[in-house]
GROMACS .gro file of C-alpha atoms in nm:
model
   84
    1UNK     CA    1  -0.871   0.580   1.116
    2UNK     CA    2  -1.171   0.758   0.934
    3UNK     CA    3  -1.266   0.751   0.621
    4UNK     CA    4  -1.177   1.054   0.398
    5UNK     CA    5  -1.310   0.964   0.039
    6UNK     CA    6  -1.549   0.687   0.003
    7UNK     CA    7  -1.730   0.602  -0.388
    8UNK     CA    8  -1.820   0.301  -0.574
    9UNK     CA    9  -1.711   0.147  -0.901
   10UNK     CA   10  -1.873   0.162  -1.242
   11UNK     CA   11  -1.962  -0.098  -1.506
   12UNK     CA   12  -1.600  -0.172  -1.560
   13UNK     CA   13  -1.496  -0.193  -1.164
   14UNK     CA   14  -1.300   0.134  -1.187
   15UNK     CA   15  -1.346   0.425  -0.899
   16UNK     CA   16  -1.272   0.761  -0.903
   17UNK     CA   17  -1.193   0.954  -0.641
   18UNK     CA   18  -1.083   1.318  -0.624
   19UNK     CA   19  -0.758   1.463  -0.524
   20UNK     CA   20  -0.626   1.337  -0.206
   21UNK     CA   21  -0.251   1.523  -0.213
   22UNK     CA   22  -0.419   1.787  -0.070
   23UNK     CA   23  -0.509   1.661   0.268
   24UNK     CA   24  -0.332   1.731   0.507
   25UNK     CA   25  -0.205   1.618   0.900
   26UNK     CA   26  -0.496   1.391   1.043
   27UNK     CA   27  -0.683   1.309   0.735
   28UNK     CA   28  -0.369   1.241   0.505
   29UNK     CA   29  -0.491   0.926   0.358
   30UNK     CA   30  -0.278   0.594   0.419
   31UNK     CA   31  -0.442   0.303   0.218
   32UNK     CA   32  -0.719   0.235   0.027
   33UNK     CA   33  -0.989   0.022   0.134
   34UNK     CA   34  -1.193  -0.238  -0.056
   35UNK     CA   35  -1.518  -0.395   0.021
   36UNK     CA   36  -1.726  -0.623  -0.138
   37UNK     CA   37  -1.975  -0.800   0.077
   38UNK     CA   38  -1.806  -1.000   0.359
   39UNK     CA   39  -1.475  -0.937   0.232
   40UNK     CA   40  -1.275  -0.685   0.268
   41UNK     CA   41  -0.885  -0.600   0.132
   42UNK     CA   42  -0.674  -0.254   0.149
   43UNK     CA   43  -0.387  -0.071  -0.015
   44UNK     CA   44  -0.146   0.126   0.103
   45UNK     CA   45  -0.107   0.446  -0.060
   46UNK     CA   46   0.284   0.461  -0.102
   47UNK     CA   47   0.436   0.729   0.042
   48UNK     CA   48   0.784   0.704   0.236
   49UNK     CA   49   0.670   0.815   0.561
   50UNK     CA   50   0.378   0.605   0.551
   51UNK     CA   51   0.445   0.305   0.492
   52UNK     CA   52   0.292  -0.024   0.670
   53UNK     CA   53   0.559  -0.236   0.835
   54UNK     CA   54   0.370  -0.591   0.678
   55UNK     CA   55   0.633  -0.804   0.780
   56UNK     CA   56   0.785  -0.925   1.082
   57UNK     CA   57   1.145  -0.912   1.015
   58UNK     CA   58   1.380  -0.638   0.987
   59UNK     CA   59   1.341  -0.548   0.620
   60UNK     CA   60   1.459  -0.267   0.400
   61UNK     CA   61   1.644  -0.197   0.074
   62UNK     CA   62   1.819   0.053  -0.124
   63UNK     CA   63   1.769   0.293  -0.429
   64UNK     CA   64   1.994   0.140  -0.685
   65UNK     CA   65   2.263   0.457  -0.787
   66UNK     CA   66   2.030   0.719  -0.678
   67UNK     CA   67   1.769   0.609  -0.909
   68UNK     CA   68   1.417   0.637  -0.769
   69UNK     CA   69   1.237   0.417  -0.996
   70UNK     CA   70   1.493   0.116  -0.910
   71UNK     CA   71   1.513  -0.118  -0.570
   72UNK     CA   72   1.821  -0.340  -0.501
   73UNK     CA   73   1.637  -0.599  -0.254
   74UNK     CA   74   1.735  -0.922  -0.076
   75UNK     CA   75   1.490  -1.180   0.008
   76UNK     CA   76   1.500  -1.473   0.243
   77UNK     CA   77   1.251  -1.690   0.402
   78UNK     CA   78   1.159  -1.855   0.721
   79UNK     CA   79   1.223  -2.200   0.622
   80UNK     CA   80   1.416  -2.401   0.342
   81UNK     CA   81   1.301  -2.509   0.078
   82UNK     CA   82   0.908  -2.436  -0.061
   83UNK     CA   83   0.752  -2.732  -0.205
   84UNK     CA   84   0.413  -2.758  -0.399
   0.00000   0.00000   0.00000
């Protein structure tokens, strides 16, 4: 995709952008994008229809009693146990 806000952080590492709700179709935004010499991370911007599939198994979960602000989640791994 292209890039529909760009800017650069202060003093304090903070970045402001302005309003993004308002774009619309093509150049709705789906995940911020950080870069800092070589590297380079990103964020996705959560929306329910947007969202980035980052996993490879068939993952979901449920609002807990209708409450938005609440996920009932199961986890599992590939392998047993996870040793240090």
């Amino acid at each position: 995709g292209l890039p529909v806000s760009s800017g650069r952080t202060d003093a304090e590492g903070h970045a402001h952008f302005a309003k993004l709700d308002e774009l619309r179709r093509e150049k709705t935004p789906l995940m911020y994008v950080v870069t800092r010499g070589n590297d380079q991370s990103f964020l996705p911007i959560a929306r329910q229809s947007q969202q980035l599939d980052l996993s490879r198994f068939d993952v979901g979960g449920l609002e807990e009693d209708g409450a938005s602000d609440r996920l009932s989640a199961y986890l599992f791994t590939d392998r047993g146990l996870y040793r240090p």
